[in-house]
Short mmCIF file of C-alpha atoms and ligand atoms in Angstrom, two decimals:
data_model
loop_
_atom_site.label_atom_id
_atom_site.label_comp_id
_atom_site.label_asym_id
_atom_site.label_seq_id
_atom_site.Cartn_x
_atom_site.Cartn_y
_atom_site.Cartn_z
CA MET A 1 91.25 92.89 114.81
CA LYS A 2 95.14 92.87 115.28
CA TYR A 3 96.08 95.40 113.18
CA ASN A 4 94.67 98.66 112.74
CA PHE A 5 93.37 99.90 109.25
CA ASP A 6 91.80 102.90 110.24
CA GLU A 7 96.40 104.25 111.16
CA ILE A 8 96.55 107.92 109.58
CA VAL A 9 100.21 106.73 108.21
CA PRO A 10 101.36 110.87 106.23
CA ARG A 11 102.05 110.14 102.58
CA ARG A 12 103.20 113.52 102.02
CA GLY A 13 105.94 114.64 101.96
CA SER A 14 107.42 111.31 100.71
CA ASN A 15 107.74 111.28 97.23
CA SER A 16 104.73 109.47 97.01
CA TYR A 17 103.29 109.90 93.31
CA LYS A 18 99.15 109.32 94.77
CA TRP A 19 100.13 112.02 96.83
CA ASP A 20 102.88 114.55 96.24
CA THR A 21 102.18 115.19 92.50
CA ALA A 22 99.89 117.91 93.16
CA GLU A 23 101.49 120.52 94.64
CA ASP A 24 98.72 121.79 96.20
CA GLU A 25 98.40 119.95 99.83
CA ASP A 26 94.84 120.64 99.96
CA VAL A 27 93.65 117.94 97.40
CA LEU A 28 92.80 114.48 98.95
CA PRO A 29 94.00 112.47 96.01
CA MET A 30 92.01 108.36 95.44
CA TRP A 31 93.50 107.80 92.11
CA VAL A 32 96.24 105.97 92.24
CA ALA A 33 95.90 102.54 92.88
CA ASP A 34 98.15 102.33 95.61
CA MET A 35 96.57 101.73 99.17
CA ASP A 36 97.47 104.53 101.82
CA PHE A 37 98.02 101.35 104.20
CA ARG A 38 101.33 100.23 105.87
CA THR A 39 101.89 97.22 104.77
CA ALA A 40 102.15 93.59 106.98
CA PRO A 41 104.13 93.77 109.41
CA ALA A 42 105.89 90.98 108.90
CA ILE A 43 106.79 92.87 105.53
CA ILE A 44 108.68 95.41 107.92
CA ARG A 45 110.72 93.80 110.05
CA THR A 46 112.06 91.78 106.47
CA LEU A 47 113.19 94.70 105.04
CA GLU A 48 114.83 95.71 108.78
CA LYS A 49 116.69 93.32 108.52
CA GLN A 50 117.65 94.20 104.76
CA VAL A 51 117.93 97.48 106.09
CA HIS A 52 120.08 96.67 109.16
CA HIS A 53 122.62 94.02 106.81
CA GLY A 54 123.75 97.65 105.00
CA VAL A 55 124.83 95.93 101.18
CA PHE A 56 123.13 96.05 99.20
CA GLY A 57 125.25 94.46 96.50
CA TYR A 58 123.59 92.43 93.08
CA THR A 59 121.18 90.00 94.29
CA LYS A 60 120.44 86.50 93.60
CA VAL A 61 116.28 85.14 93.20
CA PRO A 62 117.16 82.49 95.63
CA GLN A 63 115.34 79.03 96.47
CA THR A 64 113.42 80.78 98.51
CA TYR A 65 111.54 83.52 96.49
CA TYR A 66 110.28 80.54 93.55
CA ASP A 67 109.40 78.19 96.93
CA ALA A 68 106.99 81.43 97.95
CA THR A 69 105.22 82.42 95.33
CA ILE A 70 105.07 78.79 93.83
CA SER A 71 102.80 77.30 98.16
CA TRP A 72 100.71 80.84 97.92
CA PHE A 73 99.45 80.09 94.64
CA SER A 74 98.85 76.45 95.11
CA ARG A 75 97.33 77.00 98.18
CA ARG A 76 95.51 79.94 97.12
CA HIS A 77 93.99 79.37 94.14
CA ASN A 78 94.49 76.23 93.29
CA PHE A 79 97.71 77.18 91.14
CA THR A 80 100.52 74.83 90.11
CA ILE A 81 103.47 76.51 88.62
CA ASN A 82 107.08 74.59 88.32
CA LYS A 83 109.64 76.37 89.36
CA GLU A 84 111.05 76.71 85.63
CA TRP A 85 107.45 79.10 84.54
CA ILE A 86 108.59 81.42 86.87
CA LEU A 87 110.21 84.52 84.60
CA PHE A 88 110.91 88.10 87.66
CA THR A 89 110.97 91.38 86.34
CA SER A 90 110.49 94.54 87.77
CA GLY A 91 106.81 95.02 87.55
CA VAL A 92 103.48 92.97 85.25
CA VAL A 93 103.56 96.50 82.95
CA PRO A 94 107.44 96.21 82.21
CA ALA A 95 105.98 92.72 81.61
CA LEU A 96 102.97 93.13 79.51
CA SER A 97 105.71 95.22 77.36
CA ALA A 98 108.65 92.67 77.27
CA ILE A 99 104.83 89.88 76.11
CA ILE A 100 103.78 91.33 73.16
CA LYS A 101 106.87 92.52 72.10
CA ALA A 102 107.44 88.90 72.26
CA LEU A 103 104.82 87.69 71.15
CA THR A 104 103.80 90.22 67.60
CA ASP A 105 105.66 91.91 64.98
CA PRO A 106 105.29 95.00 64.11
CA GLY A 107 101.59 96.10 63.46
CA ASP A 108 99.61 93.26 64.91
CA LYS A 109 96.81 93.90 67.10
CA VAL A 110 96.35 92.81 70.40
CA ILE A 111 92.28 92.30 72.27
CA VAL A 112 91.11 93.91 75.43
CA GLN A 113 88.50 94.41 76.75
CA THR A 114 87.18 98.02 77.61
CA PRO A 115 87.11 100.36 79.80
CA VAL A 116 90.33 98.85 81.13
CA TYR A 117 93.22 99.50 82.66
CA ASN A 118 94.79 102.03 80.37
CA CYS A 119 98.43 101.34 80.77
CA PHE A 120 97.11 97.82 78.27
CA PHE A 121 96.61 100.96 75.50
CA SER A 122 99.94 102.04 75.96
CA SER A 123 102.04 98.36 75.55
CA ILE A 124 99.44 98.11 73.24
CA ARG A 125 101.40 101.26 71.17
CA ASN A 126 104.35 101.08 72.78
CA ASP A 127 105.05 97.54 70.34
CA GLN A 128 103.82 99.76 67.34
CA CYS A 129 100.78 97.39 68.12
CA GLU A 130 97.38 98.10 67.18
CA ILE A 131 94.60 97.97 69.79
CA ILE A 132 91.43 95.68 69.71
CA SER A 133 88.87 96.12 71.54
CA ASN A 134 86.23 93.96 73.08
CA GLU A 135 84.06 95.85 74.94
CA LEU A 136 82.62 94.71 77.93
CA ILE A 137 78.20 95.20 78.45
CA CYS A 138 77.29 96.82 80.72
CA GLN A 139 73.76 95.93 82.03
CA ASP A 140 72.00 96.13 84.69
CA GLY A 141 74.83 96.95 87.00
CA THR A 142 77.20 94.24 86.24
CA TYR A 143 79.38 94.34 83.69
CA THR A 144 79.84 91.25 80.54
CA ILE A 145 81.41 89.89 77.52
CA ASP A 146 79.93 90.07 74.63
CA PHE A 147 81.34 86.32 72.89
CA ALA A 148 79.48 87.36 69.21
CA ASP A 149 82.10 90.23 69.13
CA LEU A 150 85.45 88.72 70.05
CA GLU A 151 84.62 85.85 68.57
CA GLN A 152 85.14 87.96 65.31
CA LYS A 153 87.31 90.55 65.97
CA ALA A 154 89.64 87.03 67.27
CA ALA A 155 88.99 85.82 63.98
CA ASP A 156 91.47 87.73 62.40
CA PRO A 157 94.10 87.05 61.23
CA LYS A 158 96.79 89.55 62.94
CA VAL A 159 95.20 89.80 66.07
CA LYS A 160 98.06 87.79 67.64
CA ILE A 161 96.72 88.47 71.89
CA MET A 162 94.30 88.68 73.70
CA LEU A 163 95.45 91.34 76.42
CA LEU A 164 92.96 88.89 80.00
CA CYS A 165 92.76 91.98 83.03
CA SER A 166 91.00 89.30 85.38
CA PRO A 167 89.83 90.21 87.69
CA HIS A 168 89.02 93.45 85.77
CA ASN A 169 90.58 96.10 86.93
CA PRO A 170 88.26 98.84 86.11
CA VAL A 171 85.44 96.96 87.28
CA GLY A 172 85.52 94.73 89.55
CA ARG A 173 84.48 91.78 87.81
CA VAL A 174 86.17 88.45 88.35
CA TRP A 175 85.65 86.20 85.36
CA THR A 176 84.36 83.02 86.63
CA LYS A 177 85.13 79.44 85.15
CA GLU A 178 82.84 79.57 82.56
CA GLU A 179 83.52 82.84 80.78
CA LEU A 180 87.04 81.67 81.00
CA LEU A 181 86.12 78.76 79.01
CA GLN A 182 84.97 80.67 76.77
CA ILE A 183 87.46 83.04 76.32
CA GLY A 184 90.21 80.45 75.53
CA GLU A 185 87.43 78.62 73.09
CA ILE A 186 87.61 81.36 72.12
CA CYS A 187 92.04 81.73 71.13
CA LEU A 188 92.89 78.80 70.90
CA ARG A 189 90.56 78.41 67.62
CA ASN A 190 91.83 81.22 66.65
CA ASN A 191 95.81 80.70 67.24
CA VAL A 192 95.07 83.77 69.97
CA ILE A 193 97.06 83.94 72.02
CA VAL A 194 95.63 84.68 76.08
CA VAL A 195 98.14 87.35 78.38
CA SER A 196 96.13 87.67 81.77
CA ASP A 197 96.70 90.31 84.25
CA GLU A 198 96.37 88.43 87.16
CA ILE A 199 98.10 91.20 89.70
CA HIS A 200 94.17 91.42 91.41
CA CYS A 201 94.06 88.34 91.75
CA ASP A 202 93.86 88.01 95.60
CA LEU A 203 91.61 90.86 96.39
CA ILE A 204 88.16 88.72 96.42
CA TYR A 205 85.77 89.56 97.73
CA GLU A 206 82.63 87.10 99.01
CA SER A 207 82.08 84.23 97.52
CA HIS A 208 83.91 84.93 94.54
CA THR A 209 86.79 82.63 93.92
CA HIS A 210 89.37 83.97 91.23
CA VAL A 211 89.87 81.30 88.58
CA PRO A 212 94.28 81.14 87.24
CA TYR A 213 93.35 81.07 83.35
CA ALA A 214 96.74 78.30 82.60
CA SER A 215 95.30 76.35 85.88
CA ILE A 216 91.95 75.61 83.69
CA ASN A 217 93.51 73.10 80.89
CA GLU A 218 97.04 72.08 79.92
CA LYS A 219 95.69 73.17 76.52
CA PHE A 220 94.87 77.13 78.12
CA LEU A 221 98.29 76.63 79.94
CA GLN A 222 100.34 76.09 77.18
CA ASN A 223 98.57 78.66 75.17
CA SER A 224 98.90 81.66 77.61
CA VAL A 225 100.78 83.72 79.69
CA THR A 226 99.81 84.91 83.69
CA CYS A 227 101.43 88.02 84.95
CA ILE A 228 100.96 88.03 89.28
CA ALA A 229 103.26 90.36 91.40
CA PRO A 230 101.82 90.21 95.29
CA THR A 231 102.38 94.38 94.41
CA LYS A 232 98.96 95.22 94.58
CA THR A 233 97.40 92.52 97.79
CA PHE A 234 99.90 94.10 99.65
CA ASN A 235 100.87 97.96 99.19
CA LEU A 236 104.30 97.84 97.19
CA ALA A 237 104.39 99.09 93.95
CA GLY A 238 106.85 101.12 95.21
CA ILE A 239 109.13 98.09 96.07
CA GLN A 240 108.72 97.45 91.24
CA VAL A 241 108.21 92.91 91.07
CA ALA A 242 106.43 91.24 88.99
CA ASN A 243 106.75 87.36 87.64
CA ILE A 244 105.57 86.03 84.30
CA VAL A 245 104.45 82.08 84.20
CA ALA A 246 104.89 80.60 80.79
CA ALA A 247 104.69 76.87 80.97
CA ASN A 248 105.05 77.12 76.60
CA LYS A 249 109.04 77.13 76.67
CA GLU A 250 108.41 78.51 73.17
CA ILE A 251 107.01 81.56 73.94
CA ARG A 252 109.06 81.90 77.62
CA LYS A 253 111.61 81.80 75.36
CA LYS A 254 111.00 84.06 73.49
CA ILE A 255 109.83 86.44 76.26
CA ASP A 256 112.92 86.38 78.10
CA LYS A 257 115.20 87.18 75.14
CA ALA A 258 112.82 90.94 74.94
CA LEU A 259 112.85 90.61 79.36
CA ASN A 260 117.20 90.62 78.39
CA ILE A 261 116.30 92.99 75.64
CA ASN A 262 114.39 95.57 77.01
CA GLU A 263 116.43 95.78 80.17
CA VAL A 264 114.34 94.55 82.53
CA CYS A 265 115.12 90.82 83.57
CA GLU A 266 116.97 91.91 87.27
CA ILE A 267 114.72 92.81 90.80
CA ASN A 268 116.10 94.48 93.31
CA VAL A 269 117.55 92.94 96.92
CA PHE A 270 114.39 94.07 98.48
CA ALA A 271 111.33 93.39 96.05
CA ILE A 272 112.64 90.31 96.63
CA GLU A 273 112.69 89.71 100.91
CA ALA A 274 108.98 91.34 100.03
CA LEU A 275 107.79 88.77 98.68
CA ILE A 276 108.78 86.02 100.18
CA ALA A 277 107.82 88.04 103.70
CA ALA A 278 104.24 88.36 101.52
CA TYR A 279 103.50 85.62 100.20
CA ASN A 280 104.80 83.17 103.19
CA GLU A 281 103.55 85.37 105.94
CA GLY A 282 101.38 88.36 104.70
CA GLU A 283 97.60 86.26 105.07
CA ASP A 284 95.72 87.44 107.36
CA TRP A 285 97.11 90.64 106.83
CA LEU A 286 95.29 90.03 103.96
CA GLU A 287 91.51 87.86 105.02
CA GLU A 288 91.49 92.41 108.14
CA LEU A 289 92.80 94.02 104.91
CA LYS A 290 89.73 92.99 102.23
CA ARG A 291 87.53 93.21 105.18
CA TYR A 292 88.48 96.06 105.59
CA LEU A 293 87.72 97.41 102.06
CA TYR A 294 84.85 95.51 101.99
CA GLU A 295 83.56 97.68 105.32
CA ASN A 296 84.21 100.98 103.32
CA TYR A 297 83.39 99.64 99.87
CA GLU A 298 79.07 98.73 101.32
CA TYR A 299 80.18 102.81 103.92
CA LEU A 300 80.74 104.41 100.01
CA LYS A 301 77.77 102.99 98.39
CA ASP A 302 75.29 102.95 101.50
CA PHE A 303 77.02 106.87 101.70
CA LEU A 304 75.75 107.28 97.20
CA SER A 305 73.10 105.54 96.89
CA GLU A 306 71.52 108.10 100.44
CA TYR A 307 73.12 111.41 98.63
CA PHE A 308 72.90 110.42 94.63
CA PRO A 309 70.33 107.56 94.86
CA GLN A 310 70.24 108.48 91.14
CA LEU A 311 74.32 106.89 91.13
CA SER A 312 75.29 104.20 90.28
CA VAL A 313 77.80 102.09 92.16
CA ILE A 314 79.47 98.49 90.39
CA LYS A 315 79.03 95.99 92.98
CA PRO A 316 83.86 95.63 93.21
CA GLU A 317 83.85 91.11 92.90
CA ALA A 318 87.53 92.10 93.30
CA THR A 319 89.87 95.33 93.86
CA TYR A 320 89.50 98.23 96.36
CA LEU A 321 88.70 100.40 92.50
CA ILE A 322 85.03 101.10 92.77
CA TRP A 323 83.58 102.21 88.99
CA VAL A 324 80.30 104.52 90.01
CA ASN A 325 78.31 105.32 87.12
CA CYS A 326 78.09 108.95 86.85
CA SER A 327 75.73 109.41 83.39
CA ALA A 328 72.29 110.68 84.84
CA PHE A 329 74.72 114.47 86.30
CA LYS A 330 75.11 114.50 81.74
CA LEU A 331 78.82 115.59 82.30
CA THR A 332 80.92 113.79 80.58
CA SER A 333 83.61 111.84 82.69
CA LYS A 334 86.07 115.06 82.73
CA GLU A 335 83.90 117.70 84.60
CA ILE A 336 83.09 115.05 86.56
CA THR A 337 86.43 114.69 87.88
CA ASN A 338 87.05 119.14 86.88
CA ILE A 339 84.32 120.30 89.04
CA LEU A 340 85.64 117.73 92.40
CA ILE A 341 89.06 118.84 91.32
CA GLU A 342 88.84 122.34 91.03
CA LYS A 343 85.37 122.73 93.05
CA GLN A 344 86.45 120.20 96.81
CA LYS A 345 90.35 118.99 95.58
CA LEU A 346 88.98 115.78 95.78
CA TRP A 347 91.38 114.04 92.90
CA VAL A 348 89.24 110.12 91.26
CA ASN A 349 89.53 108.85 87.92
CA GLU A 350 87.82 110.18 84.51
CA GLY A 351 86.01 106.49 83.62
CA THR A 352 87.47 107.94 79.54
CA MET A 353 91.06 107.54 80.79
CA TYR A 354 89.86 103.21 80.44
CA GLY A 355 88.66 103.38 77.12
CA LYS A 356 85.53 105.04 75.58
CA ALA A 357 83.74 103.21 77.05
CA GLY A 358 83.64 104.43 80.38
CA GLU A 359 82.63 107.78 79.09
CA GLY A 360 80.20 109.18 82.74
CA PHE A 361 82.07 107.13 84.13
CA ILE A 362 85.26 107.91 87.37
CA ARG A 363 87.34 104.83 89.59
CA ILE A 364 87.63 105.92 92.69
CA ASN A 365 90.40 103.79 95.52
CA ILE A 366 88.94 102.88 98.88
CA ALA A 367 91.80 101.98 100.51
CA CYS A 368 92.51 103.89 102.88
CA PRO A 369 91.36 104.62 106.54
CA LYS A 370 88.32 105.44 106.41
CA GLU A 371 88.25 108.50 107.75
CA THR A 372 89.55 109.48 104.53
CA LEU A 373 87.33 107.78 103.01
CA ILE A 374 84.54 110.17 104.95
CA LYS A 375 86.63 113.20 104.43
CA GLY A 376 86.56 112.32 99.96
CA LEU A 377 83.22 110.91 100.28
CA ASP A 378 81.84 114.82 101.83
CA ARG A 379 83.44 116.51 99.44
CA PHE A 380 81.87 114.68 96.58
CA LYS A 381 78.64 115.88 97.59
CA GLU A 382 79.85 118.95 98.59
CA ALA A 383 80.62 119.72 94.42
CA PHE A 384 78.04 118.02 93.38
CA LYS A 385 74.80 118.84 96.52
C1 LIG H 1 96.02 95.67 85.60
C2 LIG H 1 96.47 96.33 86.03
N1 LIG H 1 98.08 95.15 86.03
C3 LIG H 1 99.82 96.44 85.92
C4 LIG H 1 99.48 96.90 87.41
C5 LIG H 1 100.85 97.45 86.98
O1 LIG H 1 101.00 96.84 88.05
P1 LIG H 1 102.90 97.24 88.67
O2 LIG H 1 103.08 98.06 88.71
O3 LIG H 1 103.64 96.09 88.32
O4 LIG H 1 102.80 97.70 86.54
C6 LIG H 1 97.90 97.91 87.78
C7 LIG H 1 97.97 98.56 88.75
O5 LIG H 1 97.26 99.48 88.58
C8 LIG H 1 96.73 97.05 86.82
O6 LIG H 1 95.77 97.37 87.75
#
C-alpha cells in the first residue's frame, strides 16, 4: 500500500461537523458522510502551494478546471461532457435547490426513491414542491425499483422532476443500464426531467460499473441534469464544490438563472485547485481507498454475522455508507440509535432520516481507519449483547 489509511488523524477540535457536534468527547461518530482519512497527497500539496501564495482574492475558474473534469468523466465513466454544459457551484445540495427552483413552480411534485438521502426532502420542500415517494423494494437483502408504481406516479402532470440518487445513498445500489433505461423511458413518456445526483459515482466496488444517466443516449442527455463532484470521492466536503451538467440549453439557462438568484454561482480559490489536483492526480489514491473501504465493509459484515446473525447487512455496490437491517431487534430506528448513544456513545444514523421506508434500519459510515471501525463495532456489540 502506497497510502496509509490506517493512520488515525485526530479530528476533534478541528470544527468537524462529524466529530465536534457531540459535546461529549467520548462519542464515536459514524454518521455524517465524510471520511476520517487525509485526502490524496497531490491535493494537499496543491492547497499548500495556494496557501503560500497568500493572496485570496476573487477567483476565475480556469480552462484547466474544465479540462480536469471532462477528462475524468471521459476516462473513468465513458461520459463525454462539453465545457459549455458545465455550471459550477458550491455543493450538490445547493445545486439541487437551484435546479428544482429552476424547473418547477410552487405546488409541483418531485419523485424520489425512498429510503433516500435526507437533503432531497428539504431541497424539494424549500422550493415549495411536494415529495412523491417511489419506494424501493427490499427483497432478499437487495433493493430494486418498483417500475409499475413509478409509471403511475410519473403520469401525474404535476410531477416535473425525478430526483435520482445514482449510485444510491443509503441503499448502496449502482443502478444498471437496464434499470436506467426503464426509468428514462417512463420519464420521457411523461415529460418528467431526470435530475441525477451522481456524487457517489467514483466509490464503486468490484464488478459494478457506474453508468451516467445522461451518457445513455441523446434523448436522456437532453431530458436530464447531472450533478457531480470530487468531494465524496476525495474527502473534500468542507472545500465545497460541485458541477451541474446540463446539455439542454433551455434547461441550463433556467438553472444558471436560479444559481444567480440564490447567489451560489461562485466557487472559492481552494475549491478550484483541489478539484484540478483530484481529477488529474488522484486516481491511484482512489483505487487504494476503495480497496480499504471494501475491507472495512467485509470486516463489519463478518463481525455482525458472528455476533448478530439475525441482522442483515445490505451489500454495498457503492459508497462507504452501510445500510443495516436491524428489524430483528424489534425496535424502531430511533430506539436503536438512542441505545447506541446512551449505552455506548456510538453515533450512527437512524434509518427513518431517509424516509419511512428506513424504519428498522441504521446507516453506518465505515470510512475510517480499521482501528476506529473495530472500536465502533465493539461498542455496537456491548450495547446489544
Ligand atoms: C446523494 C448525496 N448528494 C449530495 C450530498 C451532499 O453534497 P454537497 O456536500 O456537495 O452539498 C450527499 C452527502 O452525503 C449525498 O449523499
